[in-house]
Tab-separated table of C-alpha atoms in Angstrom:
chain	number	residue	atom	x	y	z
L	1172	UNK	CA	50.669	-18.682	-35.122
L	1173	UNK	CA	47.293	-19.977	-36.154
L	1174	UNK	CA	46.912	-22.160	-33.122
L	1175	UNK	CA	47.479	-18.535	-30.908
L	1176	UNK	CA	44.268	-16.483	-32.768
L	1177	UNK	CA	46.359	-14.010	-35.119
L	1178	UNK	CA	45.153	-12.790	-38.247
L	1179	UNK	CA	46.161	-14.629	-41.914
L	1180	UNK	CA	45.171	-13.437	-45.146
L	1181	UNK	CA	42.143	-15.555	-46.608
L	1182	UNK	CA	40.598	-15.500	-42.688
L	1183	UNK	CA	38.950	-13.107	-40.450
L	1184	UNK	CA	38.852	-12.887	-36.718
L	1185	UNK	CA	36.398	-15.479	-36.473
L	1186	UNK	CA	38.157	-17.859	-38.301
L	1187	UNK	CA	35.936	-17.900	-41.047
L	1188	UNK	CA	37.300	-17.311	-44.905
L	1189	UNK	CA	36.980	-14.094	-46.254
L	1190	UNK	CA	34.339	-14.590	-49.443
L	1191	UNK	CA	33.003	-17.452	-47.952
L	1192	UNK	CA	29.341	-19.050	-48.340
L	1193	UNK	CA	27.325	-15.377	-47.235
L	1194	UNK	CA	29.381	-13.514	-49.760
L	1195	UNK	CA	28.700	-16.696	-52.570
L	1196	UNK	CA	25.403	-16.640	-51.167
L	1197	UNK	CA	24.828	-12.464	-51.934
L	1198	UNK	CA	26.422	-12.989	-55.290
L	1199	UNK	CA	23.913	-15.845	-56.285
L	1200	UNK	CA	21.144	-13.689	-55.257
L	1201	UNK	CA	21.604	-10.878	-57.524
L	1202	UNK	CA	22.774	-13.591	-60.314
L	1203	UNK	CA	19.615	-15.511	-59.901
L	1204	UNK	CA	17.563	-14.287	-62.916
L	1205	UNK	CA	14.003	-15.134	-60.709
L	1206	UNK	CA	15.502	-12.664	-58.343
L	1207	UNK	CA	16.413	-10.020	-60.528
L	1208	UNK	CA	12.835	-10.527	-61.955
L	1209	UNK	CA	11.366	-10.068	-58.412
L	1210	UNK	CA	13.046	-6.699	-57.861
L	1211	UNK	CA	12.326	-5.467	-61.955
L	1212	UNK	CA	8.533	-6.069	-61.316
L	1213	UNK	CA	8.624	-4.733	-58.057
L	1214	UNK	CA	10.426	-1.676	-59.085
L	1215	UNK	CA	7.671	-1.245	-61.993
L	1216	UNK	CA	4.989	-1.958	-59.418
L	1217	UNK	CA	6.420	0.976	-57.545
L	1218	UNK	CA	6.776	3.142	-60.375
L	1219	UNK	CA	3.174	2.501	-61.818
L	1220	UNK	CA	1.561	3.594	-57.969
L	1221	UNK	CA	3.599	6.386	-58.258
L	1222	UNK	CA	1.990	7.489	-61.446
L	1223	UNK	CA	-1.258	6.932	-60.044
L	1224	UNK	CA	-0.887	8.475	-57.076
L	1225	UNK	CA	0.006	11.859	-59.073
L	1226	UNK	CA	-2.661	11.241	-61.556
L	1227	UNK	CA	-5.147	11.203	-58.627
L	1228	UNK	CA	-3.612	14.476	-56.985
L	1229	UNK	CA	-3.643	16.362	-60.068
L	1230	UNK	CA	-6.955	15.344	-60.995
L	1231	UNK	CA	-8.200	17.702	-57.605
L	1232	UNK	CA	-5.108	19.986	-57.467
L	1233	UNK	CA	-2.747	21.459	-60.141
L	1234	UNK	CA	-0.014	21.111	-58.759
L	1235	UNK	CA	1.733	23.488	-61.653
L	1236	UNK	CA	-1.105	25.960	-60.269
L	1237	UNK	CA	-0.066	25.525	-56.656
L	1238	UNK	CA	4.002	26.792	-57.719
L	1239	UNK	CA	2.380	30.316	-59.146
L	1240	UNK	CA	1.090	31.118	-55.815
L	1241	UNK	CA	4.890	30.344	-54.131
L	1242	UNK	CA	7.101	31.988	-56.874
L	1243	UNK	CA	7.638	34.951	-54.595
L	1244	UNK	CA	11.105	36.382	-53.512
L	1245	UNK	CA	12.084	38.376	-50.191
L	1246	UNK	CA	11.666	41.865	-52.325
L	1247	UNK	CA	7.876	40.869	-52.786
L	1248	UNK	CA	7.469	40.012	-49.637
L	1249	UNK	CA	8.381	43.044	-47.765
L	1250	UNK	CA	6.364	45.202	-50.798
L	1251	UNK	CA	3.281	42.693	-50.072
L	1252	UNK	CA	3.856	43.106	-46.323
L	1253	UNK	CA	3.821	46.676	-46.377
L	1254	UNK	CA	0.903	46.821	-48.805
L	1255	UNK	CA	-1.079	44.610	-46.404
L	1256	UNK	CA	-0.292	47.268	-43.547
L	1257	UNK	CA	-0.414	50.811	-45.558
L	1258	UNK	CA	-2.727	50.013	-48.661
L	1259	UNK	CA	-4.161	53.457	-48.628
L	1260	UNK	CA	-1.429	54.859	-50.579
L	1261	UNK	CA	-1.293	52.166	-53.202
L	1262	UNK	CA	-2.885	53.532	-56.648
L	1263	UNK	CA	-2.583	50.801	-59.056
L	1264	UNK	CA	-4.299	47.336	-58.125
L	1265	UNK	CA	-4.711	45.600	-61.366
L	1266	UNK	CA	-2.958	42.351	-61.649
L	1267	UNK	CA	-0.151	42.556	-64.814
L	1268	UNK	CA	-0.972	39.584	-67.471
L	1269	UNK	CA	1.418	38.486	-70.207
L	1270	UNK	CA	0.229	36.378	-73.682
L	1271	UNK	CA	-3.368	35.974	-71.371
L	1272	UNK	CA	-1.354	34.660	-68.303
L	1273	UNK	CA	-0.807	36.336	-64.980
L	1274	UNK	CA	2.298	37.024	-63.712
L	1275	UNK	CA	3.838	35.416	-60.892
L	1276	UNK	CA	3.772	36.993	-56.995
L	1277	UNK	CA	7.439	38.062	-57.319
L	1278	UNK	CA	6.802	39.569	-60.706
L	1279	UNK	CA	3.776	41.535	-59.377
L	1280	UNK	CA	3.170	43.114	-56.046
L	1281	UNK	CA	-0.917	42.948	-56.767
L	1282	UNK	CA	-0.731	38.577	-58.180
L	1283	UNK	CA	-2.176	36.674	-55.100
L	1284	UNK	CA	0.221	34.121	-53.234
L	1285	UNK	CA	-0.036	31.567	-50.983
L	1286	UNK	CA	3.448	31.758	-49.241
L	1287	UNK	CA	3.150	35.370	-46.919
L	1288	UNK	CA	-0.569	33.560	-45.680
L	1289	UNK	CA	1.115	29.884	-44.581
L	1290	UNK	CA	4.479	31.673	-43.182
L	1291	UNK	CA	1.593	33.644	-41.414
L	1292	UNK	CA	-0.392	31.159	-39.820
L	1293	UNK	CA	2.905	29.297	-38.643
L	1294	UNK	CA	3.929	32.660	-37.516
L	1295	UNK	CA	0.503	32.943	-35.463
L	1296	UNK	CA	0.415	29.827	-34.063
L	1297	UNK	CA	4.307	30.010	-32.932
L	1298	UNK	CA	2.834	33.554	-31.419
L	1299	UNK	CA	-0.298	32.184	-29.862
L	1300	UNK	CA	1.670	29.441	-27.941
L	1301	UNK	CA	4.168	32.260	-26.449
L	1302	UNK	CA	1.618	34.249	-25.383
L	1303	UNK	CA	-0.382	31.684	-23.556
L	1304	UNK	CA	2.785	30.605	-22.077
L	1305	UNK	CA	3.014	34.050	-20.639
L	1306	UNK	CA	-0.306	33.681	-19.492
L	1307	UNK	CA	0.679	30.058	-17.763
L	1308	UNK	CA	-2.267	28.765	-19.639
L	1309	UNK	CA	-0.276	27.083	-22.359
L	1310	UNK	CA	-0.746	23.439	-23.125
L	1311	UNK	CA	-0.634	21.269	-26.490
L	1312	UNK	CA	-4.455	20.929	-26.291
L	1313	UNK	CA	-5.169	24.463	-25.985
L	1314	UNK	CA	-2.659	25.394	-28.526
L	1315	UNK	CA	-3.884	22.733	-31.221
L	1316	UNK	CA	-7.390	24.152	-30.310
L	1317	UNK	CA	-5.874	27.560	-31.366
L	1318	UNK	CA	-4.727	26.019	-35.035
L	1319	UNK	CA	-7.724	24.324	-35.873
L	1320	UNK	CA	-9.971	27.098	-35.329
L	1321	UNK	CA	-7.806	29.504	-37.342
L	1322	UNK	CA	-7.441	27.066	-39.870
L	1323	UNK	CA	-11.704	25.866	-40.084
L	1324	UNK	CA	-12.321	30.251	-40.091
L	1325	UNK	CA	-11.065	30.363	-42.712
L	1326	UNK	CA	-11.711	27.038	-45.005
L	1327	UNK	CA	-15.924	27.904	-44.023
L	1328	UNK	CA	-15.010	31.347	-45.547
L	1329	UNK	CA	-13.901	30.229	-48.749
L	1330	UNK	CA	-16.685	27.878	-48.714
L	1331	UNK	CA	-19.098	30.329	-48.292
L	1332	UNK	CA	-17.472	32.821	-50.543
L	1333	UNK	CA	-17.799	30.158	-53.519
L	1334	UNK	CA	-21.477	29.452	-52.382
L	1335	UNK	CA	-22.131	33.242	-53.231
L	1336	UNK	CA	-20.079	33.473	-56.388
L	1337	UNK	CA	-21.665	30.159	-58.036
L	1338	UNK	CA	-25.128	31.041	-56.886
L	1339	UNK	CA	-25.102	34.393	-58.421
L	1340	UNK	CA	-23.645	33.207	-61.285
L	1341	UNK	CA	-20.230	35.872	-61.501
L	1342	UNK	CA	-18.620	34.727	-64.128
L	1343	UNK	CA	-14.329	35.914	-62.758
L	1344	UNK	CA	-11.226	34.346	-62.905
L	1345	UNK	CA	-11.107	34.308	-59.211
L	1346	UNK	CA	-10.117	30.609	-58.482
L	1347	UNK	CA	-9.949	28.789	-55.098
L	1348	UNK	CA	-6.237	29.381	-54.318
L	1349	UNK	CA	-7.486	33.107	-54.701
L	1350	UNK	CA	-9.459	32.957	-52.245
L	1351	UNK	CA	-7.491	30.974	-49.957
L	1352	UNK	CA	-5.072	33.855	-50.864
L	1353	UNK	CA	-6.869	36.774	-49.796
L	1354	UNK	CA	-8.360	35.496	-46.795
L	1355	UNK	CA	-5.539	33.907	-45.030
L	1356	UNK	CA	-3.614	37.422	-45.317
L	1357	UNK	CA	-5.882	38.188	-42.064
L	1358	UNK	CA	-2.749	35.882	-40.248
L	1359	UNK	CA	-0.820	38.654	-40.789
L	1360	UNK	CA	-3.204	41.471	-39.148
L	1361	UNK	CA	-3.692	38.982	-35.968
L	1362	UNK	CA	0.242	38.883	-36.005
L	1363	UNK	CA	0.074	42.568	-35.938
L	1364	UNK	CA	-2.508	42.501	-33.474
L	1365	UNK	CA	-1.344	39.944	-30.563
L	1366	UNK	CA	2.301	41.766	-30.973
L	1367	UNK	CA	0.450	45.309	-30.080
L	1368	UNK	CA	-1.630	43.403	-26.896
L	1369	UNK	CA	1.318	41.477	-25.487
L	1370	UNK	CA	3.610	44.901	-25.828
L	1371	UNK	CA	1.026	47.567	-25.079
L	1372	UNK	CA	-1.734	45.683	-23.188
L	1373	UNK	CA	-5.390	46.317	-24.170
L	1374	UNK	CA	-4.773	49.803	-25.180
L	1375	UNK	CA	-1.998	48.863	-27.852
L	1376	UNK	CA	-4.374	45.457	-28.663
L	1377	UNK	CA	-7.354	47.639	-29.816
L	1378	UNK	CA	-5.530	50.304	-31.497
L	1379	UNK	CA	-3.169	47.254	-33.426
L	1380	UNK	CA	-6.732	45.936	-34.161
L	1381	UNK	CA	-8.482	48.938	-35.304
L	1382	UNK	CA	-5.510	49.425	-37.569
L	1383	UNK	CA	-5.377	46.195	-39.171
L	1384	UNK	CA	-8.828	45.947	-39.531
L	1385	UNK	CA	-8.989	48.927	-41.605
L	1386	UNK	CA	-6.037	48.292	-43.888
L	1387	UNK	CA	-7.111	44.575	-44.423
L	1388	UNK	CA	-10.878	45.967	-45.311
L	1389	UNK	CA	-9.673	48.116	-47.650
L	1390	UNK	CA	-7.081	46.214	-48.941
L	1391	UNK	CA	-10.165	42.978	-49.420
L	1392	UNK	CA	-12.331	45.332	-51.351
L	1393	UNK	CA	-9.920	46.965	-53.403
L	1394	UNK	CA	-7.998	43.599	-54.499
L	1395	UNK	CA	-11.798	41.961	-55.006
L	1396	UNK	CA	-13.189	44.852	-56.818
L	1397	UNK	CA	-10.945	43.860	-59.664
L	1398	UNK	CA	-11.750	40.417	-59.575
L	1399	UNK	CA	-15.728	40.451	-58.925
L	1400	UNK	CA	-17.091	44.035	-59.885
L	1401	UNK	CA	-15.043	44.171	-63.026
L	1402	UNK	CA	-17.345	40.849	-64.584
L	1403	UNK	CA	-20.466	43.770	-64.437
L	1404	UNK	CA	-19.971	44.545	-67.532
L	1405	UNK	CA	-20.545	40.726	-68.589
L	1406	UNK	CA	-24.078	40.768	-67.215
L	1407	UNK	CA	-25.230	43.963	-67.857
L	1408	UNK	CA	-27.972	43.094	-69.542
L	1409	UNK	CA	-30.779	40.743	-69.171
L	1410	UNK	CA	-33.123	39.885	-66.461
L	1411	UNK	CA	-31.877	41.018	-62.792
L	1412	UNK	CA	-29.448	42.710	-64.881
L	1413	UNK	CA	-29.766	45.815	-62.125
L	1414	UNK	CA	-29.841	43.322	-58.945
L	1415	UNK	CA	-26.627	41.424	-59.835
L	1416	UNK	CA	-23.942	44.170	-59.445
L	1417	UNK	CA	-25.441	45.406	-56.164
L	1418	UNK	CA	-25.310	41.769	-54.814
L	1419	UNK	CA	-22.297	41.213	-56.006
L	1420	UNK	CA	-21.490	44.926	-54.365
L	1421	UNK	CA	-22.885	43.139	-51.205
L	1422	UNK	CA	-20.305	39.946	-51.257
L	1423	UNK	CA	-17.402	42.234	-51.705
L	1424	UNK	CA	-18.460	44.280	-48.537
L	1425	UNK	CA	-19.387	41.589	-46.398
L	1426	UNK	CA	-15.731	39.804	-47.197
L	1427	UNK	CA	-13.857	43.273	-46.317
L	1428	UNK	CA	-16.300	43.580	-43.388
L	1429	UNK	CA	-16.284	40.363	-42.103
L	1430	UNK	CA	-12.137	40.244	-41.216
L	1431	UNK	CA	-11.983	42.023	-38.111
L	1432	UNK	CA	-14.337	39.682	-36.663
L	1433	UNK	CA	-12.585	36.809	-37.525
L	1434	UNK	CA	-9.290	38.287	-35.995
L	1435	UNK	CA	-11.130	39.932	-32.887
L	1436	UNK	CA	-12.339	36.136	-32.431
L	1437	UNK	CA	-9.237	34.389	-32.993
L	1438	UNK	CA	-6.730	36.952	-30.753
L	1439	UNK	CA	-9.269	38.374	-28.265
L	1440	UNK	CA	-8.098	35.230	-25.325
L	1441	UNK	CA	-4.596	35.915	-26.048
L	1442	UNK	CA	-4.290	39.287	-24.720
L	1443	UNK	CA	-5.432	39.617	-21.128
């Protein structure tokens, strides 16, 4: 029987012993106390660059911060969507604290959030590469060039925005997630805006423009009048004491007025 190639117990196919010398040879491994020393100071080696890695990443971004701006739900988003499109009805815009703290997104319809402006820009993107593949002008290049402009509009205009507010001293809680915040909810205006061009042609692009232009303007100066005109009261006296709030009148108007250039710019070559 052995002589013919069948199976016995103790043997496999090959003919070699089941728990033979690469089974001992396994078992020694993890029995060898050098080894097991190897892996324990590896495994701490790993651990410690862990630690450091999130010591370095916190020391730039909180990252207990970052979670407030995506604690939203889907009843949020569709009242924060349809603020963003009819503001003008809206009466109360002050952002609900509790014990000193702001309430999350979901908890507040008026608490800045980071999730409706990144679902946004994925959303544009998605919508930029359909419509130049309408056009037969689509390619990765073209569409990457799309991204990276959206995405650099927007980073300069938080950079500038924080150039204004630290050389004119305002003293608000507005922080740089905030700002991130309020101007990447222009994604969802150019959204607005390609979807009326590629329906409606140029007629239902300038009229889906002209629309979202307005509602994001005044939605910008009525969410930042809260955050930067309400620290007046601060500064009210001193030297400049009467210059201050009108430049600081200034920033907020520029920011409102300064969106529907940014999303003429960024949707205009989609829509032919």
């Amino acid at each position: 029987m052995n002589n013919q190639g069948y199976y016995t117990p103790g043997y496999n196919m090959g003919g070699a012993p089941v728990g033979g010398p690469g089974d001992a040879g396994v078992n020694n491994l993890f029995a060898d106390p050098m080894a097991s020393a190897a892996m324990m100071y590896g495994s701490s080696l790993a651990n410690q660059g862990k630690d450091i890695v999130n010591k370095e990443i916190s020391r730039y971004v909180s990252v207990n911060k970052l979670k407030y701006f995506f604690a939203v739900d889907s009843k949020y988003v569709m009242k924060k969507l349809l603020l963003l499109m009819f503001p003008y009805t809206h009466q109360d815009w002050e952002v609900r604290y509790h014990r000193d703290t702001p309430l999350t997104p979901r908890h507040d319809v008026n608490a800045p959030d980071l999730y409706i402006p990144s679902m946004a820009f994925i959303t544009y993107i998605l919508l930029a590469g359909m419509a130049l593949g309408i056009q037969k002008r689509f390619s990765p290049e073209v569409l990457g060039l799309c991204a990276s402009t959206a995405l650099v509009w927007v980073v300069i205009e938080v950079l500038v925005m924080l150039l204004c507010l630290y050389i004119l001293s305002v003293h608000s809680d507005l922080s740089i997630f905030d700002l991130f915040a309020y101007s990447g909810y222009k994604y969802v205006g150019m959204i607005f805006t390609v979807l009326g061009g590629l329906l409606f042609g140029s007629d239902g692009y300038f009229v889906a423009l002209t629309w979202s232009s307005c509602a994001l303007m005044f939605f910008i100066v009525r969410s930042l009048k809260m955050k930067i005109l309400s620290s007046l009261s601060h500064d009210s006296m001193g030297a400049g004491a009467t210059a201050k709030p009108r430049l600081r009148l200034y920033i907020t108007v520029a920011t409102a007025t300064f969106q529907p250039i940014i999303i003429y710019w960024l949707t205009s070559h989609l829509v032919r």
